[in-house]
Amino acid sequence: MKIRPVLFAFLLPCALAAAAADTAAQAPPRVSVATSRVDGRTEFDVRAEAFARTDMAGAWKVLTGYDRLAEFVPRLSSSRALPFPDAAANEHLVEQHGYAQFLFIRQPIDLVLRVREQPVSAIDMTLQSGNMRKYHARWELAPQDDAAGPGVLLRYTSLLSPDFYVPGLFGGALMRRDLAAMLEAVVREMERAAPAAAGVQAPSLQDGK
């Protein structure tokens, strides 16, 4: 009976630490969307941040795996790098097809983007063609620690103006929803691939560990 208070006192900090780590792991992305009207069209100015438990090389590998993005990004049907004969070493041409969902309306989104990389810190994407009137997006990566350990802080910004109808009352909320889902999917993929990206062999179930 005398052991129980001591055992409880020992387990409580462990439980609190585990809960804190779990909360940090599940922290949602921070997304803000400002809307404005320019030349009769709606523009969206987006700012978002998320934290991934991976290293810089692993995060970079996921973001620049253009041919694999559709495997885990919601509402992205296909993504592939196109031939780009005159490109600089850090430039790519990427074709993407996806869709936006507004209640019962499904709107296709088709883009060809010119991608410029600054390894391993930033990626800029500008519109070459597609059904956007304006599109510029940027990823930034920086090493950062949180309560549970080291990782990578992801910053995503974009300025875009669709060349199709977007509900005025709900456009900002829908954009926040879709961007949060995209960032969550990117973080999950980075953390899933983290052992392989870091060159760490995951333990086999046969090892009994």
mmCIF file with all atom_site columns, N, CA and C in Angstrom, residues 8 13 18 29 43 52 58 60 70 73 80 85 106 126-127 136 146 149 151 157 164 175-176 187 192 199 207:
data_model
loop_
_atom_site.group_PDB
_atom_site.id
_atom_site.type_symbol
_atom_site.label_atom_id
_atom_site.label_alt_id
_atom_site.label_comp_id
_atom_site.label_asym_id
_atom_site.label_entity_id
_atom_site.label_seq_id
_atom_site.pdbx_PDB_ins_code
_atom_site.Cartn_x
_atom_site.Cartn_y
_atom_site.Cartn_z
_atom_site.occupancy
_atom_site.B_iso_or_equiv
_atom_site.pdbx_formal_charge
_atom_site.auth_seq_id
_atom_site.auth_comp_id
_atom_site.auth_asym_id
_atom_site.auth_atom_id
_atom_site.pdbx_PDB_model_num
ATOM 1  N N  . PHE A 1 8   ? 2.534   6.325  -8.123  1.00 0.00 ? 8   PHE A N  1
ATOM 2  C CA . PHE A 1 8   ? 1.697   7.331  -8.774  1.00 0.00 ? 8   PHE A CA 1
ATOM 3  C C  . PHE A 1 8   ? 2.488   8.606  -9.026  1.00 0.00 ? 8   PHE A C  1
ATOM 4  N N  . PRO A 1 13  ? 4.297   12.353 -13.836 1.00 0.00 ? 13  PRO A N  1
ATOM 5  C CA . PRO A 1 13  ? 5.106   13.162 -14.771 1.00 0.00 ? 13  PRO A CA 1
ATOM 6  C C  . PRO A 1 13  ? 5.263   12.480 -16.124 1.00 0.00 ? 13  PRO A C  1
ATOM 7  N N  . ALA A 1 18  ? 3.915   12.433 -21.815 1.00 0.00 ? 18  ALA A N  1
ATOM 8  C CA . ALA A 1 18  ? 3.365   11.748 -22.985 1.00 0.00 ? 18  ALA A CA 1
ATOM 9  C C  . ALA A 1 18  ? 2.198   12.522 -23.558 1.00 0.00 ? 18  ALA A C  1
ATOM 10 N N  . PRO A 1 29  ? -2.313  22.753 -38.218 1.00 0.00 ? 29  PRO A N  1
ATOM 11 C CA . PRO A 1 29  ? -1.645  23.860 -38.907 1.00 0.00 ? 29  PRO A CA 1
ATOM 12 C C  . PRO A 1 29  ? -2.340  25.181 -38.588 1.00 0.00 ? 29  PRO A C  1
ATOM 13 N N  . GLU A 1 43  ? -9.395  37.729 -54.763 1.00 0.00 ? 43  GLU A N  1
ATOM 14 C CA . GLU A 1 43  ? -8.027  37.283 -54.533 1.00 0.00 ? 43  GLU A CA 1
ATOM 15 C C  . GLU A 1 43  ? -7.915  36.750 -53.110 1.00 0.00 ? 43  GLU A C  1
ATOM 16 N N  . ALA A 1 52  ? 6.658   19.642 -38.552 1.00 0.00 ? 52  ALA A N  1
ATOM 17 C CA . ALA A 1 52  ? 6.826   18.224 -38.870 1.00 0.00 ? 52  ALA A CA 1
ATOM 18 C C  . ALA A 1 52  ? 8.041   17.678 -38.138 1.00 0.00 ? 52  ALA A C  1
ATOM 19 N N  . GLY A 1 58  ? 14.668  15.289 -45.190 1.00 0.00 ? 58  GLY A N  1
ATOM 20 C CA . GLY A 1 58  ? 13.442  14.522 -45.370 1.00 0.00 ? 58  GLY A CA 1
ATOM 21 C C  . GLY A 1 58  ? 12.277  15.385 -45.807 1.00 0.00 ? 58  GLY A C  1
ATOM 22 N N  . TRP A 1 60  ? 12.467  18.243 -47.379 1.00 0.00 ? 60  TRP A N  1
ATOM 23 C CA . TRP A 1 60  ? 12.751  18.700 -48.745 1.00 0.00 ? 60  TRP A CA 1
ATOM 24 C C  . TRP A 1 60  ? 12.425  17.604 -49.765 1.00 0.00 ? 60  TRP A C  1
ATOM 25 N N  . ALA A 1 70  ? 0.463   13.605 -55.634 1.00 0.00 ? 70  ALA A N  1
ATOM 26 C CA . ALA A 1 70  ? -0.938  13.182 -55.710 1.00 0.00 ? 70  ALA A CA 1
ATOM 27 C C  . ALA A 1 70  ? -1.221  11.925 -54.905 1.00 0.00 ? 70  ALA A C  1
ATOM 28 N N  . VAL A 1 73  ? -1.669  14.112 -51.183 1.00 0.00 ? 73  VAL A N  1
ATOM 29 C CA . VAL A 1 73  ? -2.310  15.421 -51.035 1.00 0.00 ? 73  VAL A CA 1
ATOM 30 C C  . VAL A 1 73  ? -3.788  15.306 -51.416 1.00 0.00 ? 73  VAL A C  1
ATOM 31 N N  . ARG A 1 80  ? 2.958   15.843 -62.064 1.00 0.00 ? 80  ARG A N  1
ATOM 32 C CA . ARG A 1 80  ? 4.131   15.278 -62.732 1.00 0.00 ? 80  ARG A CA 1
ATOM 33 C C  . ARG A 1 80  ? 5.023   16.393 -63.255 1.00 0.00 ? 80  ARG A C  1
ATOM 34 N N  . PRO A 1 85  ? 13.568  21.662 -71.244 1.00 0.00 ? 85  PRO A N  1
ATOM 35 C CA . PRO A 1 85  ? 14.935  21.629 -71.792 1.00 0.00 ? 85  PRO A CA 1
ATOM 36 C C  . PRO A 1 85  ? 15.790  22.837 -71.433 1.00 0.00 ? 85  PRO A C  1
ATOM 37 N N  . ARG A 1 106 ? -18.315 20.752 -58.002 1.00 0.00 ? 106 ARG A N  1
ATOM 38 C CA . ARG A 1 106 ? -16.936 20.239 -58.094 1.00 0.00 ? 106 ARG A CA 1
ATOM 39 C C  . ARG A 1 106 ? -16.245 20.987 -59.234 1.00 0.00 ? 106 ARG A C  1
ATOM 40 N N  . THR A 1 126 ? 5.215   29.638 -59.688 1.00 0.00 ? 126 THR A N  1
ATOM 41 C CA . THR A 1 126 ? 4.479   30.674 -60.394 1.00 0.00 ? 126 THR A CA 1
ATOM 42 C C  . THR A 1 126 ? 3.729   30.054 -61.558 1.00 0.00 ? 126 THR A C  1
ATOM 43 N N  . LEU A 1 127 ? 2.627   30.671 -61.907 1.00 0.00 ? 127 LEU A N  1
ATOM 44 C CA . LEU A 1 127 ? 1.734   30.132 -62.929 1.00 0.00 ? 127 LEU A CA 1
ATOM 45 C C  . LEU A 1 127 ? 2.311   30.302 -64.325 1.00 0.00 ? 127 LEU A C  1
ATOM 46 N N  . HIS A 1 136 ? 0.718   32.492 -57.240 1.00 0.00 ? 136 HIS A N  1
ATOM 47 C CA . HIS A 1 136 ? 2.108   32.428 -56.782 1.00 0.00 ? 136 HIS A CA 1
ATOM 48 C C  . HIS A 1 136 ? 2.096   31.798 -55.404 1.00 0.00 ? 136 HIS A C  1
ATOM 49 N N  . ASP A 1 146 ? 10.595  21.686 -30.848 1.00 0.00 ? 146 ASP A N  1
ATOM 50 C CA . ASP A 1 146 ? 9.442   21.946 -29.991 1.00 0.00 ? 146 ASP A CA 1
ATOM 51 C C  . ASP A 1 146 ? 9.603   21.124 -28.726 1.00 0.00 ? 146 ASP A C  1
ATOM 52 N N  . GLY A 1 149 ? 10.963  17.616 -29.272 1.00 0.00 ? 149 GLY A N  1
ATOM 53 C CA . GLY A 1 149 ? 12.225  17.361 -29.950 1.00 0.00 ? 149 GLY A CA 1
ATOM 54 C C  . GLY A 1 149 ? 12.387  18.158 -31.227 1.00 0.00 ? 149 GLY A C  1
ATOM 55 N N  . GLY A 1 151 ? 12.656  19.203 -35.271 1.00 0.00 ? 151 GLY A N  1
ATOM 56 C CA . GLY A 1 151 ? 11.794  19.025 -36.435 1.00 0.00 ? 151 GLY A CA 1
ATOM 57 C C  . GLY A 1 151 ? 12.009  20.147 -37.425 1.00 0.00 ? 151 GLY A C  1
ATOM 58 N N  . THR A 1 157 ? 2.964   30.279 -48.132 1.00 0.00 ? 157 THR A N  1
ATOM 59 C CA . THR A 1 157 ? 2.261   31.509 -48.478 1.00 0.00 ? 157 THR A CA 1
ATOM 60 C C  . THR A 1 157 ? 1.845   31.427 -49.931 1.00 0.00 ? 157 THR A C  1
ATOM 61 N N  . PHE A 1 164 ? -12.369 31.116 -62.098 1.00 0.00 ? 164 PHE A N  1
ATOM 62 C CA . PHE A 1 164 ? -13.674 30.467 -62.088 1.00 0.00 ? 164 PHE A CA 1
ATOM 63 C C  . PHE A 1 164 ? -14.436 30.959 -60.861 1.00 0.00 ? 164 PHE A C  1
ATOM 64 N N  . MET A 1 175 ? -11.176 27.801 -48.390 1.00 0.00 ? 175 MET A N  1
ATOM 65 C CA . MET A 1 175 ? -9.742  27.827 -48.634 1.00 0.00 ? 175 MET A CA 1
ATOM 66 C C  . MET A 1 175 ? -8.976  27.409 -47.381 1.00 0.00 ? 175 MET A C  1
ATOM 67 N N  . ARG A 1 176 ? -9.387  27.898 -46.221 1.00 0.00 ? 176 ARG A N  1
ATOM 68 C CA . ARG A 1 176 ? -8.732  27.500 -44.967 1.00 0.00 ? 176 ARG A CA 1
ATOM 69 C C  . ARG A 1 176 ? -8.871  26.000 -44.732 1.00 0.00 ? 176 ARG A C  1
ATOM 70 N N  . VAL A 1 187 ? 2.523   16.958 -43.660 1.00 0.00 ? 187 VAL A N  1
ATOM 71 C CA . VAL A 1 187 ? 3.215   16.637 -42.400 1.00 0.00 ? 187 VAL A CA 1
ATOM 72 C C  . VAL A 1 187 ? 3.174   15.138 -42.141 1.00 0.00 ? 187 VAL A C  1
ATOM 73 N N  . ARG A 1 192 ? 5.913   10.083 -41.724 1.00 0.00 ? 192 ARG A N  1
ATOM 74 C CA . ARG A 1 192 ? 5.899   8.668  -42.104 1.00 0.00 ? 192 ARG A CA 1
ATOM 75 C C  . ARG A 1 192 ? 7.227   8.272  -42.738 1.00 0.00 ? 192 ARG A C  1
ATOM 76 N N  . GLY A 1 199 ? 17.883  7.942  -43.119 1.00 0.00 ? 199 GLY A N  1
ATOM 77 C CA . GLY A 1 199 ? 18.790  6.819  -43.288 1.00 0.00 ? 199 GLY A CA 1
ATOM 78 C C  . GLY A 1 199 ? 18.776  5.864  -42.125 1.00 0.00 ? 199 GLY A C  1
ATOM 79 N N  . ASP A 1 207 ? 12.272  -8.588 -34.670 1.00 0.00 ? 207 ASP A N  1
ATOM 80 C CA . ASP A 1 207 ? 13.289  -8.289 -33.661 1.00 0.00 ? 207 ASP A CA 1
ATOM 81 C C  . ASP A 1 207 ? 12.739  -8.323 -32.242 1.00 0.00 ? 207 ASP A C  1
#
